[in-house]
Coordinates of C-alpha atoms (C1' of nucleotides) in Angstrom, one line a residue:
Chain A
X158 CA 26.5 145.5 -63.5
X159 CA 26.3 148.2 -65.6
X160 CA 22.8 149.1 -66.7
X161 CA 23.0 149.0 -70.5
X162 CA 20.6 149.9 -72.8
X163 CA 19.5 147.2 -74.8
X164 CA 21.0 145.9 -78.5
X165 CA 20.1 147.1 -81.7
X166 CA 21.1 144.0 -83.4
X167 CA 22.6 140.6 -83.9
X168 CA 25.8 141.5 -84.5
X169 CA 26.0 143.8 -81.4
X170 CA 23.6 141.4 -79.1
X171 CA 26.1 138.3 -80.3
X172 CA 29.3 140.8 -79.2
X173 CA 28.0 141.4 -75.8
X174 CA 27.4 138.3 -75.0
X175 CA 31.3 137.5 -75.6
X176 CA 32.0 140.3 -73.4
X177 CA 30.4 139.2 -70.5
X178 CA 30.1 135.5 -70.7
X179 CA 32.9 134.9 -68.5
X180 CA 31.7 137.1 -66.2
X181 CA 28.8 135.4 -65.9
X182 CA 27.3 132.6 -63.0
X183 CA 26.8 129.2 -63.7
X184 CA 23.1 129.4 -65.1
X185 CA 23.7 132.5 -67.1
X186 CA 27.1 131.2 -68.5
X187 CA 24.4 128.1 -69.5
X188 CA 21.5 130.7 -71.3
X189 CA 24.7 132.8 -73.1
X190 CA 25.8 129.0 -74.7
X191 CA 22.1 128.3 -75.7
X192 CA 21.2 131.1 -77.5
X193 CA 24.7 131.8 -79.3
X194 CA 24.6 128.1 -80.4
X195 CA 20.3 128.3 -81.0
X196 CA 20.1 131.9 -82.6
X197 CA 17.3 130.5 -84.3
X198 CA 15.2 129.5 -81.4
X199 CA 15.0 132.6 -80.1
X200 CA 12.0 134.4 -82.5
X201 CA 9.9 131.1 -81.9
X202 CA 10.2 129.8 -78.7
X203 CA 8.8 130.6 -75.6
X204 CA 11.4 131.8 -72.8
X205 CA 9.4 128.7 -70.7
X206 CA 11.4 126.3 -74.1
X207 CA 14.6 128.5 -74.1
X208 CA 15.2 127.8 -70.5
X209 CA 14.8 123.8 -70.6
X210 CA 17.3 124.0 -73.3
X211 CA 19.9 125.5 -71.9
X212 CA 18.9 123.5 -68.8
X213 CA 17.2 126.1 -66.5
X214 CA 14.7 127.9 -64.6
X215 CA 12.5 130.6 -67.0
X216 CA 13.3 133.1 -64.1
X217 CA 17.1 132.3 -64.3
X218 CA 16.8 133.3 -68.9
X219 CA 14.8 136.1 -68.2
X220 CA 17.6 137.1 -65.3
X221 CA 20.0 136.7 -68.5
X222 CA 17.7 139.2 -70.8
X223 CA 18.0 141.5 -68.5
X224 CA 21.9 141.3 -67.4
X225 CA 22.2 142.1 -71.5
X226 CA 20.4 145.2 -71.2
X227 CA 17.0 143.9 -72.7
X228 CA 13.6 144.9 -70.5
X229 CA 12.5 141.4 -70.8
X230 CA 12.4 138.0 -73.0
X231 CA 10.2 139.5 -75.2
X232 CA 11.9 142.2 -75.9
X233 CA 14.5 140.3 -77.0
X234 CA 12.6 138.7 -78.7
X235 CA 11.2 141.5 -80.8
X236 CA 14.7 141.9 -81.6
X237 CA 14.7 138.2 -83.6
X238 CA 11.2 138.5 -85.4
X239 CA 12.5 141.5 -86.9
X240 CA 15.4 140.4 -87.8
X241 CA 14.1 137.9 -89.1
X242 CA 11.2 138.6 -91.0
X243 CA 12.1 142.1 -92.2
X244 CA 10.2 144.6 -91.3
X245 CA 7.1 144.8 -93.7
X246 CA 4.2 143.4 -91.8
X247 CA 3.4 146.2 -90.8
X248 CA 4.1 148.0 -93.7
X249 CA 0.3 149.2 -95.1
X250 CA 0.0 150.6 -91.1
X251 CA 3.1 152.7 -91.5
X252 CA 1.9 153.7 -95.0
X253 CA -1.1 154.9 -93.1
X254 CA 0.5 156.6 -90.8
X255 CA 2.4 158.4 -93.1
X256 CA -0.7 159.5 -94.4
X257 CA -2.5 161.0 -91.2
X258 CA 0.0 162.5 -90.2
X259 CA -0.1 165.0 -93.8
X260 CA 3.5 164.5 -94.5
X261 CA 2.8 163.5 -98.0
X262 CA 5.0 165.9 -99.3
X263 CA 6.1 164.3 -103.2
X264 CA 9.9 163.2 -101.3
X265 CA 8.3 161.7 -98.5
X266 CA 6.0 159.6 -100.9
X267 CA 9.3 158.9 -102.9
X268 CA 11.0 157.8 -100.2
X269 CA 8.2 155.3 -99.4
X270 CA 8.5 153.7 -102.9
X271 CA 11.7 153.2 -102.8
X272 CA 11.2 151.5 -99.7
X273 CA 8.6 149.5 -100.9
X274 CA 11.3 148.5 -104.0
X275 CA 13.9 147.4 -101.7
X276 CA 11.6 145.5 -100.0
X277 CA 10.6 143.5 -102.9
X278 CA 13.8 142.9 -104.3
X279 CA 14.3 141.5 -100.9
X280 CA 11.8 139.0 -100.9
X281 CA 11.8 138.3 -103.9
X282 CA 15.6 137.3 -102.5
X283 CA 14.4 135.3 -100.2
X284 CA 11.5 133.7 -102.2
X285 CA 12.6 132.8 -105.8
X286 CA 13.2 129.2 -106.3
X287 CA 15.8 128.4 -108.4
X288 CA 14.3 125.6 -110.1
X289 CA 11.0 127.1 -111.1
X290 CA 13.3 130.0 -112.4
X291 CA 15.7 127.5 -114.4
X292 CA 12.7 125.2 -115.4
X293 CA 11.4 128.9 -117.3
X294 CA 14.8 129.4 -118.1
X295 CA 14.9 126.0 -120.0
X296 CA 11.0 126.1 -121.8
X297 CA 12.0 129.4 -123.6
X298 CA 15.2 129.1 -124.5
X299 CA 13.8 126.0 -126.8
X300 CA 10.8 127.6 -128.0
X301 CA 10.2 128.3 -131.3
X302 CA 9.1 131.8 -130.9
X303 CA 8.4 133.5 -127.1
X304 CA 4.5 135.1 -127.3
X305 CA 4.5 137.7 -124.3
X306 CA 0.7 139.1 -123.0
X307 CA 0.5 141.3 -119.8
X308 CA -2.1 143.7 -120.3
X309 CA -3.0 146.8 -117.5
X310 CA -0.6 147.2 -114.9
X311 CA 1.4 143.9 -116.0
X312 CA 2.2 146.1 -119.7
X313 CA 4.8 148.1 -118.6
X314 CA 7.0 144.3 -117.9
X315 CA 5.6 143.2 -120.6
X316 CA 7.4 145.9 -123.1
X317 CA 10.5 146.0 -120.6
X318 CA 10.6 141.9 -121.7
X319 CA 10.0 142.9 -125.6
X320 CA 12.4 145.3 -125.8
X321 CA 15.4 142.9 -124.0
X322 CA 14.3 140.0 -125.7
X323 CA 14.7 141.6 -129.0
X324 CA 18.5 142.9 -128.2
X325 CA 18.7 139.5 -127.5
X326 CA 18.0 138.5 -131.2
X327 CA 15.4 135.8 -129.5
X328 CA 12.0 136.1 -131.6
X329 CA 9.5 137.4 -129.5
X330 CA 6.1 138.8 -130.3
X331 CA 4.4 141.1 -127.3
X332 CA 0.6 141.0 -127.3
X333 CA -0.3 145.1 -126.9
X334 CA -4.3 144.0 -127.8
X335 CA -3.5 148.2 -130.0
X336 CA -7.2 148.4 -131.5
X337 CA -9.0 145.6 -129.8
X338 CA -6.6 143.0 -132.3
X339 CA -6.0 139.6 -130.3
X340 CA -3.7 137.6 -132.0
X341 CA -4.6 134.0 -130.2
X342 CA -4.4 132.1 -133.4
X343 CA -0.3 133.0 -133.9
X344 CA 0.2 130.3 -131.0
X345 CA 1.3 127.2 -132.1
X346 CA 3.2 123.8 -130.3
X347 CA 6.6 124.4 -130.5
X348 CA 6.2 128.3 -128.6
X349 CA 6.3 129.0 -125.2
X350 CA 4.0 132.1 -124.2
X351 CA 5.4 134.4 -121.2
X352 CA 1.7 135.6 -119.4
X353 CA 1.9 137.7 -117.0
X354 CA -0.9 139.0 -114.6
X355 CA -1.3 140.3 -110.6
X356 CA -4.3 140.9 -108.6
X357 CA -7.4 142.0 -109.8
X358 CA -5.9 139.4 -112.8
X359 CA -7.0 140.5 -116.2
X360 CA -9.2 138.6 -117.6
X361 CA -7.8 138.8 -121.1
X362 CA -4.6 138.0 -120.7
X363 CA -5.8 134.1 -118.8
X364 CA -7.6 134.2 -122.2
X365 CA -5.0 133.7 -124.3
X366 CA -3.5 132.0 -121.4
X367 CA -6.2 129.2 -122.1
X368 CA -5.9 130.0 -125.8
X369 CA -2.4 129.3 -125.8
X370 CA -2.7 126.4 -124.2
X371 CA -5.2 124.7 -126.1
X372 CA -3.4 125.4 -129.0
X373 CA 0.2 123.3 -128.0
X374 CA 1.5 126.3 -126.8
X375 CA 3.8 126.0 -123.2
X376 CA 2.8 128.5 -120.8
X377 CA 5.1 130.8 -117.9
X378 CA 3.4 132.5 -116.1
X379 CA 5.1 135.8 -113.8
X380 CA 2.0 136.1 -111.3
X381 CA 1.5 137.0 -107.0
X382 CA 1.1 134.8 -104.7
X383 CA -0.5 131.1 -105.0
X384 CA -4.2 132.0 -105.9
X385 CA -3.5 133.4 -109.2
X386 CA -5.9 131.7 -112.0
X387 CA -2.7 130.9 -113.8
X388 CA -1.6 128.7 -111.8
X389 CA -3.9 125.9 -112.7
X390 CA -2.9 126.1 -116.2
X391 CA 1.0 125.3 -116.3
X392 CA 3.7 123.9 -114.0
X393 CA 6.1 126.8 -114.5
X394 CA 4.5 129.8 -112.2
X395 CA 7.4 132.4 -111.2
X396 CA 6.1 134.1 -108.5
X397 CA 6.8 137.4 -107.6
X398 CA 4.9 139.6 -104.7
X399 CA 5.1 143.1 -104.5
X400 CA 4.9 145.6 -101.7
X401 CA 2.1 147.4 -102.7
X402 CA 1.4 151.0 -101.8
X403 CA -3.1 151.1 -102.0
X404 CA -3.7 150.9 -105.3
X405 CA 0.3 151.2 -106.8
X406 CA 2.6 148.3 -106.6
X407 CA 6.1 149.0 -107.7
X408 CA 7.2 146.7 -110.0
X409 CA 10.7 146.7 -108.8
X410 CA 11.1 142.9 -108.0
X411 CA 9.3 142.1 -111.3
X412 CA 11.4 143.7 -113.5
X413 CA 14.6 142.5 -112.2
X414 CA 13.3 139.0 -112.5
X415 CA 12.6 139.8 -116.2
X416 CA 15.6 141.3 -116.8
X417 CA 17.0 138.1 -114.7
X418 CA 15.1 135.9 -117.8
X419 CA 15.9 137.4 -120.6
X420 CA 20.0 137.2 -120.2
X421 CA 19.6 134.0 -118.9
X422 CA 18.0 133.0 -122.3
X423 CA 20.2 134.9 -124.0
X424 CA 23.2 133.2 -122.5
X425 CA 21.6 129.9 -122.7
X426 CA 20.4 129.9 -126.5
X427 CA 24.3 130.5 -126.8
X428 CA 25.0 127.9 -125.9
X429 CA 22.8 125.2 -127.6
X430 CA 24.5 127.1 -130.6
X431 CA 27.9 126.3 -129.6
Chain B
X216 CA -17.4 122.7 -95.5
X217 CA -16.1 118.7 -94.1
X218 CA -14.2 118.5 -90.9
X219 CA -10.8 118.1 -92.5
X220 CA -7.9 117.0 -90.3
X221 CA -5.0 119.4 -90.1
X222 CA -2.2 119.7 -92.8
X223 CA 0.8 118.4 -91.7
X224 CA 3.2 120.3 -93.5
X225 CA 3.5 123.3 -95.5
X226 CA 3.3 122.4 -98.4
X227 CA -0.2 120.4 -97.8
X228 CA -1.5 123.5 -96.1
X229 CA -0.4 125.2 -99.6
X230 CA -2.9 122.9 -101.3
X231 CA -5.0 123.7 -99.6
X232 CA -5.1 126.7 -99.5
X233 CA -5.2 126.2 -102.9
X234 CA -8.3 124.0 -104.0
X235 CA -9.8 126.7 -101.5
X236 CA -9.6 129.9 -101.7
X237 CA -12.1 129.9 -104.8
X238 CA -14.6 128.7 -102.7
X239 CA -13.9 131.2 -99.5
X240 CA -15.8 134.2 -98.7
X241 CA -14.2 137.4 -98.8
X242 CA -12.3 137.9 -95.3
X243 CA -11.1 134.4 -95.5
X244 CA -9.8 134.9 -98.6
X245 CA -7.7 138.0 -97.6
X246 CA -6.7 135.6 -95.1
X247 CA -5.7 133.2 -97.8
X248 CA -3.5 135.5 -100.2
X249 CA -2.1 137.1 -97.4
X250 CA -0.4 133.8 -95.5
X251 CA 0.3 132.8 -99.0
X252 CA 2.2 135.7 -100.0
X253 CA 3.5 135.9 -96.5
X254 CA 4.6 132.0 -95.1
X255 CA 7.6 133.7 -93.0
X256 CA 5.6 135.7 -91.4
X257 CA 3.5 133.3 -89.8
X258 CA 6.3 131.4 -87.8
X259 CA 6.4 135.1 -85.5
X260 CA 3.4 136.8 -85.6
X261 CA 0.4 136.9 -83.6
X262 CA -3.3 136.7 -84.6
X263 CA -3.7 140.1 -84.4
X264 CA -0.6 141.0 -86.4
X265 CA -1.9 138.3 -89.0
X266 CA -5.0 139.6 -88.8
X267 CA -4.1 143.0 -89.8
X268 CA -1.6 142.3 -92.6
X269 CA -4.4 140.5 -93.9
X270 CA -7.0 143.6 -93.3
X271 CA -9.1 141.3 -91.4
X272 CA -9.7 141.5 -87.8
X273 CA -8.3 138.9 -85.4
X274 CA -11.5 136.8 -85.3
X275 CA -11.8 136.3 -89.0
X276 CA -8.3 134.9 -89.3
X277 CA -8.9 133.2 -86.5
X278 CA -12.0 131.9 -88.3
X279 CA -9.2 130.9 -91.4
X280 CA -7.5 128.8 -89.3
X281 CA -10.1 126.3 -88.3
X282 CA -11.3 126.2 -92.2
X283 CA -7.5 124.8 -93.2
X284 CA -8.5 122.2 -90.1
X285 CA -6.2 123.8 -87.3
X286 CA -8.1 123.4 -84.2
X287 CA -6.9 127.9 -84.0
X288 CA -4.1 129.5 -85.0
X289 CA -1.5 129.2 -82.4
X290 CA -2.1 124.9 -84.2
X291 CA -1.2 126.2 -87.1
X292 CA 1.4 128.2 -86.2
X293 CA 3.4 125.9 -84.9
X294 CA 3.2 123.9 -87.8
X295 CA 5.5 126.8 -89.4
X296 CA 7.7 127.4 -86.5
X297 CA 8.8 123.7 -86.8
X298 CA 9.4 124.1 -90.2
X299 CA 11.3 126.6 -89.2
X300 CA 14.7 124.7 -88.1
X301 CA 15.8 124.7 -91.8
X302 CA 16.2 129.0 -91.1
X303 CA 14.7 130.5 -94.3
X304 CA 18.2 132.5 -94.2
X305 CA 18.5 136.5 -93.9
X306 CA 18.8 138.7 -96.8
X307 CA 22.5 139.3 -97.8
X308 CA 22.7 134.7 -96.6
X309 CA 20.0 134.0 -99.6
X310 CA 21.6 136.6 -101.9
X311 CA 25.2 135.0 -101.4
X312 CA 23.2 131.5 -101.7
X313 CA 21.7 132.4 -105.1
X314 CA 24.9 133.8 -106.5
X315 CA 27.0 130.6 -105.5
X316 CA 24.8 128.5 -107.3
X317 CA 27.5 129.2 -110.4
X318 CA 28.7 131.8 -111.8
X319 CA 26.5 132.7 -115.2
X320 CA 23.6 130.8 -113.3
X321 CA 20.3 132.0 -113.7
X322 CA 20.1 132.9 -110.1
X323 CA 23.0 134.3 -109.6
X324 CA 22.4 136.7 -112.7
X325 CA 19.3 137.2 -110.5
X326 CA 21.0 137.7 -107.9
X327 CA 23.2 140.3 -109.8
X328 CA 19.9 142.2 -110.9
X329 CA 18.6 142.5 -107.4
X330 CA 21.8 143.6 -106.0
X331 CA 21.6 146.0 -109.3
X332 CA 18.0 147.8 -108.6
X333 CA 19.1 147.8 -104.5
X334 CA 21.9 150.2 -105.4
X335 CA 20.2 152.3 -107.8
X336 CA 16.9 152.5 -105.2
X337 CA 19.4 153.8 -102.7
X338 CA 21.2 155.6 -105.1
X339 CA 17.9 157.3 -106.5
X340 CA 17.7 157.7 -102.7
X341 CA 20.6 160.0 -102.1
X342 CA 20.5 162.5 -105.3
X343 CA 17.1 163.2 -106.2
X344 CA 16.5 167.0 -105.9
X345 CA 13.1 167.5 -103.5
X346 CA 12.6 171.5 -105.7
X347 CA 13.0 169.5 -109.5
X348 CA 10.4 166.9 -107.9
X349 CA 8.6 169.3 -106.2
X350 CA 8.4 171.3 -109.4
X351 CA 7.8 169.0 -111.9
X352 CA 4.7 168.0 -110.0
X353 CA 3.5 171.8 -110.0
X354 CA 3.7 171.4 -113.1
X355 CA 1.7 167.8 -114.6
X356 CA -0.8 168.9 -111.7
X357 CA -1.8 172.0 -114.0
X358 CA -1.6 170.8 -117.4
X359 CA -4.7 170.4 -119.0
X360 CA -3.5 167.5 -120.8
X361 CA -0.1 165.3 -119.7
X362 CA 1.5 163.7 -122.6
X363 CA 3.8 160.6 -122.0
X364 CA 6.6 160.1 -124.8
X365 CA 9.2 157.8 -123.7
X366 CA 10.6 154.9 -126.3
X367 CA 12.4 151.8 -126.8
X368 CA 14.2 151.0 -123.1
X369 CA 11.8 153.6 -122.0
X370 CA 9.0 152.7 -123.2
X371 CA 8.0 150.8 -120.3
X372 CA 8.0 153.3 -118.0
X373 CA 6.1 155.3 -120.0
X374 CA 3.2 152.4 -120.2
X375 CA 3.1 152.3 -117.1
X376 CA 3.0 156.4 -116.2
X377 CA -0.3 155.8 -118.6
X378 CA -1.4 153.1 -117.3
X379 CA -0.5 154.7 -113.7
X380 CA -2.5 158.4 -114.4
X381 CA -5.4 156.9 -115.8
X382 CA -6.2 155.1 -113.0
X383 CA -5.8 158.5 -110.9
X384 CA -8.2 160.1 -113.7
X385 CA -5.6 162.5 -115.4
X386 CA -5.9 162.8 -118.6
X387 CA -3.3 161.0 -120.3
X388 CA -2.2 160.6 -124.1
X389 CA 0.9 157.9 -124.8
X390 CA 2.7 158.9 -127.7
X391 CA 3.8 154.2 -128.7
X392 CA 5.0 155.2 -131.9
X393 CA 2.3 152.6 -133.2
X394 CA 2.7 152.3 -137.1
X395 CA 5.1 155.0 -137.1
X396 CA 2.6 157.5 -136.4
X397 CA 3.4 160.1 -134.3
X398 CA 1.9 162.9 -133.1
X399 CA 3.3 165.5 -133.2
X400 CA 0.4 167.8 -133.7
X401 CA -1.1 167.3 -130.4
X402 CA 1.1 169.4 -128.5
X403 CA -1.0 172.6 -127.1
X404 CA 0.2 175.4 -125.0
X405 CA -0.8 174.4 -121.5
X406 CA -0.3 170.7 -122.2
X407 CA 3.2 169.0 -120.0
X408 CA 5.0 166.6 -121.7
X409 CA 6.9 164.1 -119.7
X410 CA 10.0 162.9 -121.5
X411 CA 12.3 159.6 -120.8
X412 CA 14.7 158.4 -122.4
X413 CA 18.2 157.4 -120.8
X414 CA 22.0 157.1 -123.4
X415 CA 21.9 156.4 -125.4
X416 CA 19.0 158.8 -126.1
X417 CA 16.6 158.0 -128.7
X418 CA 16.1 160.7 -131.4
X419 CA 12.6 160.4 -131.9
X420 CA 12.4 161.5 -128.0
X421 CA 14.1 163.9 -128.2
X422 CA 12.1 165.3 -131.5
X423 CA 8.9 164.7 -129.6
X424 CA 10.1 167.4 -127.1
X425 CA 11.4 170.1 -129.5
X426 CA 8.1 169.9 -131.5
X427 CA 6.1 170.4 -128.0
X428 CA 8.4 173.1 -127.2
X429 CA 7.3 174.7 -129.9
X430 CA 4.3 173.9 -129.7
X431 CA 4.7 176.4 -125.9
X432 CA 4.0 173.1 -124.0
X433 CA 5.8 172.8 -120.6
X434 CA 8.4 169.4 -120.7
X435 CA 9.3 167.9 -118.0
X436 CA 12.3 165.3 -118.8
X437 CA 12.9 161.7 -116.8
X438 CA 17.0 161.3 -117.8
X439 CA 19.8 160.4 -116.7
X440 CA 23.2 162.1 -116.4
X441 CA 24.5 166.0 -117.3
X442 CA 24.4 165.0 -120.7
X443 CA 21.4 164.4 -121.7
X444 CA 19.9 166.4 -124.9
X445 CA 16.8 167.2 -123.1
X446 CA 18.2 169.4 -120.4
X447 CA 18.6 171.5 -123.0
X448 CA 15.3 171.6 -123.3
X449 CA 13.9 172.6 -119.8
X450 CA 14.7 173.2 -116.4
X451 CA 12.3 170.7 -115.4
X452 CA 14.5 167.7 -115.0
X453 CA 14.8 164.2 -112.6
X454 CA 18.0 162.6 -112.8
X455 CA 18.2 159.3 -112.1
X456 CA 20.8 157.3 -113.0
X457 CA 20.5 153.2 -112.4
X458 CA 23.2 150.7 -112.0
X459 CA 23.6 148.4 -114.7
X460 CA 24.6 144.6 -114.7
X461 CA 26.3 143.8 -118.1
X462 CA 24.6 145.5 -121.0
X463 CA 21.1 145.6 -119.3
X464 CA 19.7 148.6 -116.7
X465 CA 17.3 147.9 -113.8
X466 CA 14.3 150.5 -113.9
X467 CA 13.8 149.9 -110.4
X468 CA 14.8 153.5 -109.5
X469 CA 12.9 155.4 -112.6
X470 CA 9.9 153.0 -111.6
X471 CA 9.8 154.4 -108.0
X472 CA 10.2 157.7 -109.3
X473 CA 7.7 157.0 -111.7
X474 CA 4.6 155.8 -109.8
X475 CA 5.8 158.7 -107.1
X476 CA 5.0 160.9 -109.2
X477 CA 1.7 160.2 -110.2
X478 CA 0.2 159.5 -106.5
X479 CA 2.0 162.9 -106.2
X480 CA 0.0 164.6 -108.6
X481 CA -2.8 163.1 -107.8
X482 CA -2.6 164.2 -104.2
X483 CA -2.0 167.6 -105.6
X484 CA -5.0 167.9 -108.0
X485 CA -7.4 166.6 -105.4
X486 CA -5.9 169.7 -103.1
X487 CA -7.0 171.8 -106.7
X488 CA -10.1 170.5 -106.5
X489 CA -11.3 171.2 -103.0
Chain C
dC187 C1' 32.8 127.4 -38.7
dG188 C1' 29.9 131.7 -39.4
dT189 C1' 28.5 135.6 -42.1
dT190 C1' 26.8 137.6 -45.8
dA191 C1' 26.6 139.1 -50.7
dG192 C1' 25.3 137.0 -54.7
dA193 C1' 23.1 132.9 -57.5
dT194 C1' 18.8 130.1 -57.8
dG195 C1' 14.1 128.2 -58.2
dG196 C1' 9.3 128.2 -56.7
dA197 C1' 5.5 130.4 -57.0
dA198 C1' 2.4 134.2 -57.1
dA199 C1' 0.9 138.4 -60.1
dA200 C1' 0.7 140.9 -64.4
dT201 C1' 0.2 140.4 -68.9
dA202 C1' -0.7 139.4 -73.8
dT203 C1' -2.5 136.5 -76.6
dG204 C1' -5.7 132.9 -78.3
dT205 C1' -10.5 131.7 -78.9
dT206 C1' -15.5 132.1 -78.6
dC207 C1' -19.7 133.4 -79.0
dC208 C1' -23.5 136.5 -80.3
dA209 C1' -25.7 140.5 -82.2
dT210 C1' -25.5 142.8 -86.5
dT211 C1' -25.0 143.1 -91.2
dT212 C1' -24.4 141.5 -95.7
dT213 C1' -25.1 138.3 -99.2
dC214 C1' -28.2 135.7 -101.9
dG215 C1' -31.9 133.4 -103.9
dA216 C1' -37.5 133.1 -103.8
Chain D
dT161 C1' -39.1 143.5 -101.8
dC162 C1' -38.7 140.5 -98.7
dG163 C1' -36.7 136.3 -96.1
dA164 C1' -33.4 132.7 -94.5
dA165 C1' -28.3 131.8 -94.7
dA166 C1' -24.2 132.9 -94.1
dA167 C1' -20.7 136.0 -92.4
dT168 C1' -18.0 140.2 -90.3
dG169 C1' -17.1 142.4 -86.4
dG170 C1' -16.9 143.4 -81.6
dA171 C1' -16.3 142.1 -76.6
dA172 C1' -16.1 138.6 -73.3
dC173 C1' -13.6 134.8 -72.1
dA174 C1' -9.9 131.2 -71.4
dT175 C1' -5.1 130.3 -71.4
dA176 C1' -0.7 130.9 -72.1
dT177 C1' 3.3 133.3 -71.2
dT178 C1' 6.0 136.8 -69.0
dT179 C1' 7.8 138.7 -65.2
dT180 C1' 8.4 140.0 -60.0
dC181 C1' 9.1 139.0 -56.3
dC182 C1' 10.9 136.3 -52.5
dA183 C1' 12.4 132.4 -49.4
dT184 C1' 16.1 129.0 -49.9
dC185 C1' 20.4 127.7 -51.1
dT186 C1' 25.4 128.1 -52.7
dA187 C1' 30.2 130.0 -52.2
dA188 C1' 33.7 133.4 -50.8
dC189 C1' 36.4 135.6 -47.2
dG190 C1' 36.9 136.9 -42.3

DNA sequence: CGTTAGATGGAAAATATGTTCCATTTTCGA
DNA sequence: TCGAAAATGGAACATATTTTCCATCTAACG
């Protein structure tokens, strides 16, 4: 048997599985079949479990991994684990390393932020709850007036929403806190307020959301994580968790969500008018 | 703290997380946030990895599991591994699923915008000119005062820049055109103005850039394409071309560029002060 | 039918991982 | 400001899991 280098992707592994399957002795063949049929189990099982599933002894499964070119089961498992949860668990660590290695040339920084944005987008695709999205859009398109509240970090999202809704002819009010004026008395029953805030949550935004609720307006929250204070105010929560870089957070995912929201509301309103 | 029985489903666990989050000490709170934001990691990570992700020591994470009612990490992980069968698909599969949910369903729209954002980011990585970036950063970090001008679509980028520079202690003035007041007489020699505009180019932004030039300020342009009117005003041009979907343009790439710019300037200024 | 190369299973060794305990630090209230 | 209670981090300990090794078994070939 040749000394093969380990596959570097699941696809590569599957190819190799196909190549080898015929030339494999009985027990190893069983392993191959089992892995091919249950690739999802590999990431979360022990050798013992995999072996039992394939109907072989652990040591046989071990040999199977080695025949595929891995040093052992652990290495093979790593492949499956990484492809399952895209590699941003150690994202913070990576940034620290980057810092230490002094490679903070602007281009390297940019590359990191690009990567952070990409991961955030992928994560959004994986975690968005389509029903929550539908519900939020329904609420917004039924609104008399859409209030948009997002301050500090979230202000740029709020500004973009205001711009885009305007372009879609959706009546909108951007609460920009200019001159420390807040417009909390503008909320009416039948209005919807889109409140955007991320940890550390801006008190004014949460305040305004409370005020809106007292006035009988519905609230759509765009926020991160389960522990957001907005979560207690409304069932309409869109969760976006962005990869952050120290104090700075990519807003790629949030903005993509924002624009999707606007376009969908625009489409929904056209429907209604027909 | 009550002796609680272990949650038997992920939903139950999330509820409990919400209940407890506020009453948890700092480190355990970090664990809660991390788990809430990355539930998919739990199935495939070790305590050490989870702890590192949450920024705590393994023993703290351990205590966190126990506070939730589990005997330890292993028991909690078992819960996540069992529910793993529904197999959260990878990014590509998931995106297809979102798209399949009907031509202009919200989820399908979101999928398109996510994809557009990703393309923009990739494109930015490929096309950015590192020398232009370096030059822009040098100019900005030498500035007495950084003016930021971006209106309409570009306003959200401008707002983000203003926020981020502020956090970095870089003296900044955001030209927001509130009340149609423009502050064209604020430009001074030694200042830098960051002008942001995309086709169709906003006249006010270009105007202000001209005014800044007359006043002897340097201009850094963030714009698209070769035909931008800002290109005649300054050699310091950062080009970002965003993929668009329908009438709407993703801002993912522009914002990543913006944040990289800010952090690099922050780093450069610290250098200077040393 | 005997020999041999290869395959197999079991058990021991090595390693990784989870868990507990306790000294030190921090926080909070008197 | 001090003292008590809680929280924290580190290290020791316990357990689980992986990996290796080798005696035994099986099948193929002369």
